[in-house]
Amino acid sequence: MSVTHLIESPTKADGAQLWRIARDSAKLDLNSPYAYMLWCRDFAGSSVVAREDGEAVGFVIAYRRPDDPATALVWQVAVDASQRGKGLAGALLDALYTRLVGEGVRYLETTITPDNEASIRLFTSFAKRWNAAVETSVLFGGEDFPEAGHLPEELYRIGPLTTRTDPGE
C-alpha cells in the first residue's frame, strides 16, 4: 500500500498528540504525557512522526543507545486507529532507518512481548524488507517487573543494516 503522509522529526509540540495516540491504542505501555513531550524534544533526531493535514497520526520513538551508538532502540511505534492497515507503521520504520543508517546506526533493537503478534510481524517484515538478520533473546523476564503478570520483554536485534536507501535494493 502507498503511504503519502509527511514523515519528519517530531517537535516538542507533538508530545501531547503522541501520548493520545499511544493511549488510544489500548495495547502500549502508556507513559506520562510529560515523557512524550520530553522524548519529542530530546530524541527528535532519532524519532519520526507521520502527519496528515498537519496532525500527528503515527510515530516511532527511538534513541541511540549510549553504550552502543551504532544501535538505535525503538521504544514505541503507534498509529492512530484511522490509519491502521495502510502500511504506515512500516513506512515510519523505513523512514527512521534511512535517516539513522546514514548517521552510522547499523542495528535496530526493540522489545516485544510474546503475545504482541502485530509488532512481531512489523519488525520481522522490516528486517526481511531490508535483508537484515533478526536475533531474539529475553531482555527482561516477567519476574523482573514490579507488577504481577507482566510478560517477558523479548529483545529483537535487527542488522547489520547497510547504507542502501530503498527496500529490496
CSV table of C-alpha atoms in Angstrom, one decimal:
chain,number,residue,atom,x,y,z
A,1,MET,CA,0.0,0.0,0.0
A,2,SER,CA,1.2,3.5,-0.7
A,3,VAL,CA,1.6,5.8,2.2
A,4,THR,CA,1.6,9.5,1.4
A,5,HIS,CA,1.9,11.1,4.8
A,6,LEU,CA,4.5,13.7,5.6
A,7,ILE,CA,7.1,11.9,7.8
A,8,GLU,CA,9.5,14.1,9.7
A,9,SER,CA,11.1,14.6,13.1
A,10,PRO,CA,8.7,15.3,15.9
A,11,THR,CA,8.8,18.6,17.8
A,12,LYS,CA,8.1,19.1,21.5
A,13,ALA,CA,4.6,20.4,20.5
A,14,ASP,CA,3.8,16.9,19.2
A,15,GLY,CA,4.2,15.3,22.6
A,16,ALA,CA,0.6,15.6,23.7
A,17,GLN,CA,-0.8,14.1,20.4
A,18,LEU,CA,1.7,11.2,20.6
A,19,TRP,CA,0.5,10.5,24.1
A,20,ARG,CA,-3.1,10.4,22.9
A,21,ILE,CA,-2.2,8.0,20.0
A,22,ALA,CA,-0.4,5.7,22.4
A,23,ARG,CA,-3.3,5.9,25.0
A,24,ASP,CA,-5.9,5.2,22.4
A,25,SER,CA,-4.0,2.1,21.1
A,26,ALA,CA,-5.0,0.3,24.3
A,27,LYS,CA,-2.0,-2.0,23.7
A,28,LEU,CA,1.1,0.0,24.5
A,29,ASP,CA,2.6,0.5,27.9
A,30,LEU,CA,1.4,4.1,28.4
A,31,ASN,CA,3.9,6.6,29.7
A,32,SER,CA,3.1,10.1,31.1
A,33,PRO,CA,2.2,12.9,28.7
A,34,TYR,CA,5.3,14.7,30.1
A,35,ALA,CA,7.5,11.8,29.0
A,36,TYR,CA,6.2,12.0,25.4
A,37,MET,CA,6.9,15.8,25.4
A,38,LEU,CA,10.4,15.2,26.6
A,39,TRP,CA,11.0,12.4,24.1
A,40,CYS,CA,9.8,14.6,21.2
A,41,ARG,CA,12.3,17.3,22.4
A,42,ASP,CA,15.3,15.1,23.3
A,43,PHE,CA,15.0,12.3,20.8
A,44,ALA,CA,13.7,14.2,17.8
A,45,GLY,CA,16.8,13.2,15.8
A,46,SER,CA,16.2,9.5,16.3
A,47,SER,CA,12.4,9.5,16.1
A,48,VAL,CA,9.8,10.2,13.4
A,49,VAL,CA,6.2,11.3,13.3
A,50,ALA,CA,3.7,11.0,10.4
A,51,ARG,CA,1.3,13.9,9.7
A,52,GLU,CA,-1.9,14.1,7.8
A,53,ASP,CA,-3.4,17.5,7.4
A,54,GLY,CA,-0.9,18.9,9.9
A,55,GLU,CA,-2.0,16.4,12.7
A,56,ALA,CA,0.2,13.6,14.0
A,57,VAL,CA,-1.3,10.2,13.1
A,58,GLY,CA,1.6,7.9,13.9
A,59,PHE,CA,5.1,7.8,15.4
A,60,VAL,CA,8.2,5.9,16.2
A,61,ILE,CA,10.1,7.0,19.3
A,62,ALA,CA,13.7,5.7,19.3
A,63,TYR,CA,17.0,6.6,20.8
A,64,ARG,CA,20.6,5.7,20.2
A,65,ARG,CA,22.0,3.6,22.9
A,66,PRO,CA,24.6,5.5,24.9
A,67,ASP,CA,26.7,2.3,25.4
A,68,ASP,CA,26.5,1.4,21.7
A,69,PRO,CA,25.8,4.4,19.4
A,70,ALA,CA,25.7,2.1,16.3
A,71,THR,CA,22.4,0.7,17.8
A,72,ALA,CA,19.1,2.5,18.0
A,73,LEU,CA,16.4,1.1,20.3
A,74,VAL,CA,12.9,1.6,19.1
A,75,TRP,CA,10.9,2.4,22.2
A,76,GLN,CA,7.4,2.7,20.8
A,77,VAL,CA,5.6,2.5,17.4
A,78,ALA,CA,2.0,3.7,17.3
A,79,VAL,CA,-0.5,4.5,14.6
A,80,ASP,CA,-3.9,6.3,15.0
A,81,ALA,CA,-6.8,3.9,14.6
A,82,SER,CA,-7.9,5.8,11.5
A,83,GLN,CA,-4.6,5.0,9.8
A,84,ARG,CA,-4.2,1.3,10.7
A,85,GLY,CA,-3.9,-1.2,7.9
A,86,LYS,CA,-2.5,1.3,5.5
A,87,GLY,CA,1.2,0.4,5.9
A,88,LEU,CA,2.0,3.5,8.0
A,89,ALA,CA,3.9,1.7,10.7
A,90,GLY,CA,6.2,0.1,8.2
A,91,ALA,CA,6.7,3.4,6.3
A,92,LEU,CA,7.6,5.0,9.6
A,93,LEU,CA,10.3,2.4,10.4
A,94,ASP,CA,11.6,2.7,6.8
A,95,ALA,CA,11.9,6.5,7.2
A,96,LEU,CA,13.7,6.1,10.5
A,97,TYR,CA,16.0,3.5,9.0
A,98,THR,CA,17.0,5.7,6.1
A,99,ARG,CA,17.8,8.6,8.4
A,100,LEU,CA,19.8,6.7,11.1
A,101,VAL,CA,21.8,4.3,8.8
A,102,GLY,CA,23.3,7.5,7.2
A,103,GLU,CA,24.4,8.5,10.7
A,104,GLY,CA,26.2,5.3,11.5
A,105,VAL,CA,23.4,3.2,13.0
A,106,ARG,CA,23.9,-0.4,12.0
A,107,TYR,CA,21.4,-2.2,14.3
A,108,LEU,CA,17.8,-1.5,15.4
A,109,GLU,CA,16.5,-3.1,18.6
A,110,THR,CA,13.1,-3.2,20.1
A,111,THR,CA,11.4,-5.3,22.8
A,112,ILE,CA,8.2,-7.1,22.2
A,113,THR,CA,6.1,-9.3,24.5
A,114,PRO,CA,5.4,-12.8,23.1
A,115,ASP,CA,1.7,-12.1,22.7
A,116,ASN,CA,2.1,-9.0,20.5
A,117,GLU,CA,1.8,-10.6,17.1
A,118,ALA,CA,1.3,-7.3,15.3
A,119,SER,CA,4.7,-5.9,16.5
A,120,ILE,CA,6.4,-9.2,15.8
A,121,ARG,CA,5.1,-9.1,12.2
A,122,LEU,CA,6.1,-5.4,11.8
A,123,PHE,CA,9.7,-5.9,12.9
A,124,THR,CA,10.3,-9.2,11.1
A,125,SER,CA,8.8,-7.7,7.9
A,126,PHE,CA,11.1,-4.7,8.3
A,127,ALA,CA,14.1,-7.0,8.6
A,128,LYS,CA,13.0,-9.0,5.6
A,129,ARG,CA,12.4,-5.9,3.5
A,130,TRP,CA,15.9,-4.6,4.3
A,131,ASN,CA,17.6,-8.1,4.1
A,132,ALA,CA,18.8,-7.9,7.7
A,133,ALA,CA,19.1,-10.7,10.2
A,134,VAL,CA,16.9,-10.8,13.3
A,135,GLU,CA,18.2,-12.2,16.6
A,136,THR,CA,15.9,-12.6,19.6
A,137,SER,CA,16.6,-13.1,23.3
A,138,VAL,CA,14.8,-12.4,26.5
A,139,LEU,CA,15.9,-9.0,27.8
A,140,PHE,CA,13.6,-8.9,30.9
A,141,GLY,CA,11.7,-11.8,32.2
A,142,GLY,CA,8.2,-11.4,33.6
A,143,GLU,CA,9.7,-11.8,37.1
A,144,ASP,CA,11.8,-8.7,36.6
A,145,PHE,CA,8.8,-6.4,36.6
A,146,PRO,CA,7.3,-4.9,39.7
A,147,GLU,CA,3.7,-5.6,38.7
A,148,ALA,CA,2.4,-9.2,38.6
A,149,GLY,CA,1.6,-10.8,35.3
A,150,HIS,CA,3.9,-8.8,33.1
A,151,LEU,CA,5.0,-10.9,30.2
A,152,PRO,CA,8.7,-11.2,29.3
A,153,GLU,CA,10.1,-8.5,27.0
A,154,GLU,CA,12.0,-10.2,24.2
A,155,LEU,CA,14.8,-8.2,22.5
A,156,TYR,CA,14.7,-8.2,18.7
A,157,ARG,CA,18.0,-7.1,17.3
A,158,ILE,CA,17.9,-6.4,13.6
A,159,GLY,CA,21.1,-5.9,11.5
A,160,PRO,CA,23.6,-5.3,10.4
A,161,LEU,CA,21.9,-2.6,8.4
A,162,THR,CA,23.6,-1.2,5.2
A,163,THR,CA,23.5,2.2,3.7
A,164,ARG,CA,21.1,1.4,0.9
A,165,THR,CA,18.1,3.7,0.9
A,166,ASP,CA,15.3,1.6,-0.7
A,167,PRO,CA,14.0,-1.8,0.5
A,168,GLY,CA,14.9,-4.6,-1.8
A,169,GLU,CA,17.9,-2.9,-3.4
